[in-house]
Coordinates of C-alpha atoms in Angstrom, one line a residue:
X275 CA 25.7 1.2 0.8
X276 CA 26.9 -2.5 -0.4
X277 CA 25.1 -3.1 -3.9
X278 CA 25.5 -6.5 -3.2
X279 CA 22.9 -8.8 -3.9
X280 CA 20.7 -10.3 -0.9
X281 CA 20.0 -13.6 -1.4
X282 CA 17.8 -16.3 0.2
X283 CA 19.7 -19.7 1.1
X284 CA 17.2 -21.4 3.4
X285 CA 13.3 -21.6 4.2
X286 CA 11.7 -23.4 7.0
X287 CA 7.7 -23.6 7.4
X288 CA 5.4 -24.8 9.9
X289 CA 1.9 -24.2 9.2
X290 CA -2.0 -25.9 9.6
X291 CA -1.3 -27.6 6.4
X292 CA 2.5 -28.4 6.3
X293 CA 5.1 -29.1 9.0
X294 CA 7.8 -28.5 6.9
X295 CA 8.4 -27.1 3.7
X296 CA 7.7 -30.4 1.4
X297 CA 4.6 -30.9 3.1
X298 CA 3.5 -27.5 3.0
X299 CA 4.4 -26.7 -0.1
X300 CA 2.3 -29.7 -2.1
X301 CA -0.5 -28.9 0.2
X302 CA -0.5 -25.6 -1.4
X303 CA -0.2 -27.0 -5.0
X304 CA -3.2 -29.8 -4.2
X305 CA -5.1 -26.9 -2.8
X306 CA -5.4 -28.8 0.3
X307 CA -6.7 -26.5 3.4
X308 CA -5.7 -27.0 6.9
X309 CA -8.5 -25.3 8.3
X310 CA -10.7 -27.8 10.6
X311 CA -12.6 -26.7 14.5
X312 CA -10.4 -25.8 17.3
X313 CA -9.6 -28.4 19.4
X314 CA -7.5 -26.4 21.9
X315 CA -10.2 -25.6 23.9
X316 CA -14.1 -25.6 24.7
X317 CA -15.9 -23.4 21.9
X318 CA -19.3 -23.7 23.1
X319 CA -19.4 -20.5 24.3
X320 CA -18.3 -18.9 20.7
X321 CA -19.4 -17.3 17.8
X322 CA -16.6 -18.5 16.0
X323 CA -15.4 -22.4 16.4
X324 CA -13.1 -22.7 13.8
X325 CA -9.3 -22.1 13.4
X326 CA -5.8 -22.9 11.7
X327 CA -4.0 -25.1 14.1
X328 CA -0.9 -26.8 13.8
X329 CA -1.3 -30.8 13.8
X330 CA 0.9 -33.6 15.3
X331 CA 4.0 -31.1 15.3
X332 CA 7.0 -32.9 16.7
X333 CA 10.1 -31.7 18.7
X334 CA 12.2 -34.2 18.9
X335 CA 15.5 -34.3 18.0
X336 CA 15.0 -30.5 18.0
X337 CA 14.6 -29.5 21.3
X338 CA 15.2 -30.6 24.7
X339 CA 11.9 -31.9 26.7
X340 CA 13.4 -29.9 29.6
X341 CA 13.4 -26.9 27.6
X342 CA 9.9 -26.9 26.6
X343 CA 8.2 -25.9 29.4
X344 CA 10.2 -22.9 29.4
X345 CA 9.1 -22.2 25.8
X346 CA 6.1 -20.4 24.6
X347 CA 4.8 -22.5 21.1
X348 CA 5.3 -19.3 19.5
X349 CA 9.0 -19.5 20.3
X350 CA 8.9 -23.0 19.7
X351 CA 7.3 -23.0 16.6
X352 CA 10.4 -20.2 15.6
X353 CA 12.8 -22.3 16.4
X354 CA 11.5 -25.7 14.5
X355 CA 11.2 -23.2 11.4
X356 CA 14.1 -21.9 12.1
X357 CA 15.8 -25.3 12.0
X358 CA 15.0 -26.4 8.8
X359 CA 15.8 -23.0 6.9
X360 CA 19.2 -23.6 8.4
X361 CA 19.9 -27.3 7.6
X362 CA 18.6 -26.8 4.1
X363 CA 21.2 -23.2 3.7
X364 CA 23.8 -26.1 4.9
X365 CA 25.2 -23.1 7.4
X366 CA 24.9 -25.6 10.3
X367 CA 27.6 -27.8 8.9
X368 CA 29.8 -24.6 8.5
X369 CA 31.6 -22.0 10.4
X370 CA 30.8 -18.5 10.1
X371 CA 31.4 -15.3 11.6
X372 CA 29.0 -15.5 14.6
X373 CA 29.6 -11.5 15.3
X374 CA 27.4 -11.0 11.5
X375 CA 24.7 -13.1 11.6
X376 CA 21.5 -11.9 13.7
X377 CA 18.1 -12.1 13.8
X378 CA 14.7 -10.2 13.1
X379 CA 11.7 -11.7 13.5
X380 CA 8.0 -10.8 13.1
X381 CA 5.0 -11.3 15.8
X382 CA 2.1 -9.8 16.1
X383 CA 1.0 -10.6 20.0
X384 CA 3.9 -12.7 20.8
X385 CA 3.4 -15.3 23.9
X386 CA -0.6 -14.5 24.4
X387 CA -0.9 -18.1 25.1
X388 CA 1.0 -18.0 28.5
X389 CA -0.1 -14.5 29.5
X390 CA -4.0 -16.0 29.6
X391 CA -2.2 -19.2 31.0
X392 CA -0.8 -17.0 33.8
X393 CA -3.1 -14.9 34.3
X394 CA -5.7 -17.5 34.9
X395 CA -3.3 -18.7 37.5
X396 CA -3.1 -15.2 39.4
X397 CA -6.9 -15.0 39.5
X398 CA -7.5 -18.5 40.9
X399 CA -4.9 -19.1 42.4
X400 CA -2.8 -16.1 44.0
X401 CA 0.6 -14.0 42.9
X402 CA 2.9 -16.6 44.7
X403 CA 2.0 -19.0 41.9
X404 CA 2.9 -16.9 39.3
X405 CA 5.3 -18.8 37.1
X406 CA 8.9 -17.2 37.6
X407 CA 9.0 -18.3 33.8
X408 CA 6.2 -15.9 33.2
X409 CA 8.2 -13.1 31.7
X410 CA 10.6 -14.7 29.9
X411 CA 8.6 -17.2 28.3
X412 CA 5.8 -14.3 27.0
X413 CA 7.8 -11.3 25.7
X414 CA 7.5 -10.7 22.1
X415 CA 11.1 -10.3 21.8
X416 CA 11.6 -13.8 23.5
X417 CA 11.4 -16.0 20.2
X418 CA 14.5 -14.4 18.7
X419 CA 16.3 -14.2 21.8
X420 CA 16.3 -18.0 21.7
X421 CA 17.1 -18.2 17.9
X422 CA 20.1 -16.3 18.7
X423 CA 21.4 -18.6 21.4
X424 CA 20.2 -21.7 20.2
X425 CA 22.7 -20.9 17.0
X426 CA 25.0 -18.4 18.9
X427 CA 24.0 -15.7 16.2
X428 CA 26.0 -12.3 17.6
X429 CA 24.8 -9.8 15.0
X430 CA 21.7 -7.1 15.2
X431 CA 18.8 -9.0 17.0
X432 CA 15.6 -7.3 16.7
X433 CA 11.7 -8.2 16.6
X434 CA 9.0 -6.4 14.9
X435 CA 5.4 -5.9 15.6
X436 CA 2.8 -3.8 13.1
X437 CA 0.7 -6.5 13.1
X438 CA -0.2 -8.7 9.9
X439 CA 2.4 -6.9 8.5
X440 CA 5.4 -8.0 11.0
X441 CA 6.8 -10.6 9.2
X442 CA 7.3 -9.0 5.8
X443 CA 8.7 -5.8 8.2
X444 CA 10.7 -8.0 9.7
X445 CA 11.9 -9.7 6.5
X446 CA 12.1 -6.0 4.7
X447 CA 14.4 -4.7 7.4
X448 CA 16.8 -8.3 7.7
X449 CA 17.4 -7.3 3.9
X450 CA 18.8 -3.8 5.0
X451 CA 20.8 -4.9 7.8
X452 CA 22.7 -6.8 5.0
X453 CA 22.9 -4.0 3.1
X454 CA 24.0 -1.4 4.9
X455 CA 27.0 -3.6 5.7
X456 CA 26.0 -5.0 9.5
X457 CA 25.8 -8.6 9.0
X458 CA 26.6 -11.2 6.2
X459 CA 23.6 -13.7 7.3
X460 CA 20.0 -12.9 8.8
X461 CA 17.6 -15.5 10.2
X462 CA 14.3 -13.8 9.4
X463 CA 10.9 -14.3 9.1
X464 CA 7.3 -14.7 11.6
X465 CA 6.1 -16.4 14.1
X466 CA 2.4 -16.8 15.7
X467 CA 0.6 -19.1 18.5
X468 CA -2.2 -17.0 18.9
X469 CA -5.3 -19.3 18.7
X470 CA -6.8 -18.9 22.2
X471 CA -10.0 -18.4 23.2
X472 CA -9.6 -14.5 24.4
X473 CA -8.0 -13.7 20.8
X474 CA -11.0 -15.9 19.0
X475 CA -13.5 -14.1 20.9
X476 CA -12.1 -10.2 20.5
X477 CA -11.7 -10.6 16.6
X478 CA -15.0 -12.7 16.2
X479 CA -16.7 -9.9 18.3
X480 CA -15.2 -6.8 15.8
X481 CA -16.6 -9.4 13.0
X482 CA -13.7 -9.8 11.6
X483 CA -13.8 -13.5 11.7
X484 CA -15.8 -16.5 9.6
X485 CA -18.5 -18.0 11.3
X486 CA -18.5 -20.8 8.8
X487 CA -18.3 -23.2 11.0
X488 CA -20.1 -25.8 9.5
X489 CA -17.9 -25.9 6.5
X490 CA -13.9 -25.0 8.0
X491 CA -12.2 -25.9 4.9
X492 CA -14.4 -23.5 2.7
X493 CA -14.6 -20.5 5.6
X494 CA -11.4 -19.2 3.9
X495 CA -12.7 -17.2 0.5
X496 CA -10.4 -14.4 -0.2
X497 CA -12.5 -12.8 -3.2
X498 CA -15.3 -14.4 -3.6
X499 CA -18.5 -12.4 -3.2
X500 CA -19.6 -14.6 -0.6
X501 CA -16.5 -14.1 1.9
X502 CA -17.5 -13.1 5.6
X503 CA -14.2 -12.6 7.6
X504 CA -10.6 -14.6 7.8
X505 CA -9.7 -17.6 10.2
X506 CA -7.6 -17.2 12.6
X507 CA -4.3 -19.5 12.3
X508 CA -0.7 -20.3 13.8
X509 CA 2.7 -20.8 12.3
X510 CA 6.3 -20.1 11.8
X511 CA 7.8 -19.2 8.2
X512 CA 11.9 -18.4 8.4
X513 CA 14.3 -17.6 5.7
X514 CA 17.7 -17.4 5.9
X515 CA 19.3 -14.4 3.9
X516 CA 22.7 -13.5 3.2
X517 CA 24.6 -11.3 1.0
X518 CA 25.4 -12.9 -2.6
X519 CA 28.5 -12.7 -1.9
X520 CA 28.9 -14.8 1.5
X521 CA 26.6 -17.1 -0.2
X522 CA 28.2 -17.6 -3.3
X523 CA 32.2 -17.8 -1.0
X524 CA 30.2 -20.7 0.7
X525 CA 29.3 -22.8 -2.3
X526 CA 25.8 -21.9 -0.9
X527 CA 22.6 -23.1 -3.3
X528 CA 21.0 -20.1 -3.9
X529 CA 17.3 -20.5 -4.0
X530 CA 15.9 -16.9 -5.0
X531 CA 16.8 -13.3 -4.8
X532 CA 15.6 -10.8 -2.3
X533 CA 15.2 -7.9 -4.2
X534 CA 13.2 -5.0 -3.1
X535 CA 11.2 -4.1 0.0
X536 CA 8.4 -1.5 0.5
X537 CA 6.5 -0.1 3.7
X538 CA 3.7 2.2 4.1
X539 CA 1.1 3.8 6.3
X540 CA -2.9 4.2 5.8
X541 CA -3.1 6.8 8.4
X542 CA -6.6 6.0 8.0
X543 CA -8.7 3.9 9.7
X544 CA -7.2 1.7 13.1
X545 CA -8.8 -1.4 11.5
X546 CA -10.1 -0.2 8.1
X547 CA -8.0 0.0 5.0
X548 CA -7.5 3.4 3.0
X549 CA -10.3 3.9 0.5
X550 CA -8.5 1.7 -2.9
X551 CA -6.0 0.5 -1.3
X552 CA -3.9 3.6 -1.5
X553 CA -1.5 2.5 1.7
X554 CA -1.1 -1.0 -0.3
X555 CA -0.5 1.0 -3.8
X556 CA 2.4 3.0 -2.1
X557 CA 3.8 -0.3 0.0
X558 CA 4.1 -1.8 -3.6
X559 CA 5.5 0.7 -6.1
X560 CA 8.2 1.3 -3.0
X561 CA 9.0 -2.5 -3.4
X562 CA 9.3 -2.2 -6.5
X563 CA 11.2 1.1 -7.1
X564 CA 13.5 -0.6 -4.2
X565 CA 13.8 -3.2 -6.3
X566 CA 15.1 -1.0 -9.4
X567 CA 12.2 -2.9 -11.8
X568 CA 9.1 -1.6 -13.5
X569 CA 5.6 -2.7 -12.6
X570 CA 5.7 -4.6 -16.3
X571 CA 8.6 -6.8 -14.8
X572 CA 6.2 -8.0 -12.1
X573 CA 4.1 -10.5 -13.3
X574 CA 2.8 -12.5 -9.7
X575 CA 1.5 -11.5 -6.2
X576 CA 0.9 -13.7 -3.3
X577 CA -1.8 -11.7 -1.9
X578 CA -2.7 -10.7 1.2
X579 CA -5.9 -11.5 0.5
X580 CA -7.5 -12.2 3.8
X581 CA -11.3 -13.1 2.9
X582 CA -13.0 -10.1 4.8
X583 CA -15.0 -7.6 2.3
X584 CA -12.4 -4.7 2.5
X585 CA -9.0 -6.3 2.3
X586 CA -10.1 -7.4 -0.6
X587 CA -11.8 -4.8 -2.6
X588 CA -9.0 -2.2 -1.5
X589 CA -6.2 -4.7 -2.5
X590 CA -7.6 -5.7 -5.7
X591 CA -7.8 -1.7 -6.5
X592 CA -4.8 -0.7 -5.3
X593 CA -3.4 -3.5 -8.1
X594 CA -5.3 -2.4 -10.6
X595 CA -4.0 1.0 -9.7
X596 CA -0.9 0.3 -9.9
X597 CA -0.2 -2.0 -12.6
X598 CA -3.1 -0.4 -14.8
X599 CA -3.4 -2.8 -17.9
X600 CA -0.6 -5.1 -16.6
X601 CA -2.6 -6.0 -14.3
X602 CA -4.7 -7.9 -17.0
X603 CA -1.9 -10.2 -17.3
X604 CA -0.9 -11.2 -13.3
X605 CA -1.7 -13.4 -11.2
X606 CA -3.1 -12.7 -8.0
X607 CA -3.6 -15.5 -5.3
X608 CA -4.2 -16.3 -1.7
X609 CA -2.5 -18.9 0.2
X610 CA -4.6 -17.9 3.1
X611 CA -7.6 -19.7 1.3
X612 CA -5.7 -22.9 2.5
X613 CA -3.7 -21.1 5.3
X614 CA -5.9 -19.0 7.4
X615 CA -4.2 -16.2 8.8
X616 CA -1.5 -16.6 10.6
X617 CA -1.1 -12.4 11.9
X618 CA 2.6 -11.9 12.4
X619 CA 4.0 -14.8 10.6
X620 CA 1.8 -14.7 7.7
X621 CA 5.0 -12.6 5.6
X622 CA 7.4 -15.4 7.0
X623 CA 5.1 -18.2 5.7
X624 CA 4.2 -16.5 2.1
X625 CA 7.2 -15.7 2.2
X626 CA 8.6 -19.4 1.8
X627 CA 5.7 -19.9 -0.9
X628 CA 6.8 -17.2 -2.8
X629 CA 10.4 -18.6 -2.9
X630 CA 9.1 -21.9 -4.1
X631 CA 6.8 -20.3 -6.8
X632 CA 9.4 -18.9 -8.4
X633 CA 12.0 -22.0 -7.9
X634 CA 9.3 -24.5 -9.5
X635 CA 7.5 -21.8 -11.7
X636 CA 3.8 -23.2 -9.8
X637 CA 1.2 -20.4 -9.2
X638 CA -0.6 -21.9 -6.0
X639 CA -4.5 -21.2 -6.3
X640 CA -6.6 -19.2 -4.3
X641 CA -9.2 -22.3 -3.6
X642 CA -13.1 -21.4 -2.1
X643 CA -13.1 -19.0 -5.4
X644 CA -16.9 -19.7 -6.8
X645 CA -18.5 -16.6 -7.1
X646 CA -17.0 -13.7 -8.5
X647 CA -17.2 -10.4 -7.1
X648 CA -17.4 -7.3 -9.2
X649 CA -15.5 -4.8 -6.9
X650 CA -12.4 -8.1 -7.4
X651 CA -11.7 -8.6 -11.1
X652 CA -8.1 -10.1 -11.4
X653 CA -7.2 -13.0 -12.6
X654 CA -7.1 -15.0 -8.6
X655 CA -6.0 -18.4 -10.4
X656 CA -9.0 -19.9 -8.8
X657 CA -9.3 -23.2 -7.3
X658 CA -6.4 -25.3 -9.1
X659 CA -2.4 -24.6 -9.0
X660 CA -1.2 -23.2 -12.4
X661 CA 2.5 -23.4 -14.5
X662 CA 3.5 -19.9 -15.4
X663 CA 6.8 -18.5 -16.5
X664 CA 7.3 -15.5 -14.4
X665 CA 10.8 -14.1 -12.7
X666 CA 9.7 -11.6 -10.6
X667 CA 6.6 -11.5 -8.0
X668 CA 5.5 -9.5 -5.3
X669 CA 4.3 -10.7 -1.3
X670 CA 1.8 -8.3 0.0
X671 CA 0.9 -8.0 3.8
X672 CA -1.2 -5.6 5.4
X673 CA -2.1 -5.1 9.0
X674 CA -4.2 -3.4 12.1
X675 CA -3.3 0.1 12.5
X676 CA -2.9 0.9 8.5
X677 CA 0.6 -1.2 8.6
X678 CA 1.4 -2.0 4.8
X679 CA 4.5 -4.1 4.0
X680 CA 5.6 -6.0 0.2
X681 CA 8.7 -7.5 -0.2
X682 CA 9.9 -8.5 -4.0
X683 CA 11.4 -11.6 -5.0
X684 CA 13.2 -12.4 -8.4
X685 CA 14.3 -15.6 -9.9
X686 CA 18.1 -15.9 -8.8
X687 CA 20.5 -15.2 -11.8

């Protein structure tokens, strides 16, 4: 195995509250939610009638209006994340070995919007009208397919779906690939365009949704007593990662360290986590052992903290668990509070926050936190961004089917 260093040299984010990283980024510092009612289609028939979309996302420059209608947004939304995180690593005004740098990417349902699209089509309208785009455009492998050719990236290509969990697998596994000594660069991260109205109906009828509707921008609660399901969002977050070493022969700006990655199974429940948090207490002290640091050394985690009753409980045990009386000292916070959930690229987009958290020492505040609950006692910086001096931090995920990924990022030194 190389012991080299994995480093991360670009980030690219598209999200309901940020098109691009500057954007989404003081969003997340203001505490400024992106959550508002869906506007993609009629909601009168729904329980639930709000959502994260994206808002007044531009192409141009990016991609060619003749390739868009052969793109599914979750594939487009990749690829406009996936351009930024490479202008800002600078590896689009270089050459590199093409043959080692690939791509993994995370999704949870991939191109859902085109499948109902189509299949709407075959039930109104017959087979022969069937797009012959149909296959290519939904396939959840499809998005990094086109990140490869768009930037003629050789190396392992691979996409990963355990759910919410599929961008921090994704990201987990692009670290490995690196290390093991199969590529130099990975594109990596999540992407998700999932906000339709059979996906809004089939998680608001398992009640895993908000029905805040009145109030969108306070639906998302992660903690609070009062919390009564997540909301449902879209997105793309990409990093690019590359060994310290390529990165440093570059003259590369290295923006943080990559430094440990853990994955776990409930085997418990298909949509219910383990009883405290035990899949998410192993996921962790993996990521941290992977890491070679002790849980004293971590002093932040971007949480998944989804705002539905048991994520939250079970996470905020399996912490305390963990990190015992450390855990008096952390920070724990939600991005999703201003997010939403974005499913498969919800590790891809905390992802980038983490990176920036640690690059401008900012805690970004789990906002919507009024009433405490007494199963969640950590210290959730509530409602307001905070300064804190910290070097290394966790990202937690946690999906459908017991999937439990954390990554750990470290200051770069």
């Amino acid at each position: 195995m190389n012991q080299n260093k994995i480093v991360i040299t670009g980030i690219g984010a598209l999200a309901p509250n940020g098109n691009n990283v500057t954007e989404f980024w003081e969003n997340l510092t203001k505490g400024v939610s992106g959550i508002a009612p869906i506007t993609y289609f009629n909601t009168d028939d729904h329980k639930v009638k709000i959502a994260g979309e994206l808002k007044n996302v531009s192409t141009d420059h990016i991609i060619d209006p003749k390739e868009i209608r052969k793109l599914d947004p979750f594939s487009i939304y990749a690829i406009l994340a996936t351009h930024e995180a490479i202008e800002m690593s600078g590896l689009n005004d270089q050459s590199f070995e093409f043959d080692r740098a690939g791509v993994v990417i995370g999704t949870g349902v991939g191109g859902i919007q085109t499948l109902e699209d189509q299949h709407s089509t075959i039930e109104n309208r017959g087979a022969r009208r069937v797009s012959p785009q149909f296959v290519p455009k939904m396939i959840s492998n499809i998005a990094g397919g086109h990140l490869s050719l768009r930037w003629n990236l050789r190396g392992p290509n691979q996409t990963v779906t355990s759910a919410c969990a599929s961008g921090t697998d994704a990201i987990g596994i692009a670290m490995r690939l690196i290390s093991s000594g199969d590529a130099d660069i990975m594109i990596t991260g999540g992407t998700e365009a999932s906000i339709t109205p059979l996906t809004i109906a089939g998680f608001a009828n398992m009640k895993a949704l908000s029905q805040s509707n009145d109030y969108p921008q306070k639906a998302s609660r992660p903690f609070d007593l009062n919390r009564d399901g997540f909301v449902l969002s879209e997105g793309s977050g990409m990093l690019v990662l590359e060994s310290e070493a390529h990165a440093r022969n570059r003259g590369a700006e290295i923006l943080a360290e990559l430094a440990g990655y853990g994955a776990s199974d409930d085997a418990f429940h298909i949509t219910q986590p383990s009883p405290g948090g035990m899949g998410a207490y192993k996921a962790m002290e993996k990521a941290i052992f992977n890491a070679k640091l002790n849980i004293n050394q971590i002093d932040y985690i971007n949480a998944h903290g989804t705002s539905t009753p048991f994520n939250d409980k079970n996470e905020s045990k399996a912490i305390q668990s963990l990190f015992k009386d450390h855990s008096k000292n952390m920070k724990v916070s939600s991005t999703k509070s201003m997010t939403g959930h974005l499913l498969g690229a919800a590790g891809g987009i905390e992802a980038v926050s983490l990176v920036k958290s640690i690059s401008t020492q900012i805690i970004p505040p789990t906002i919507n936190y009024e009433t405490p609950d007494p199963d969640c006692t950590l210290n959730y910086v509530p409602n307001h961004s905070q300064n804190f001096s910290f070097e290394c931090a966790l990202s937690n995920t946690f999906g459908f089917g017991g999937h439990n990924a954390v990554i750990c990022i470290k200051k770069y030194c």
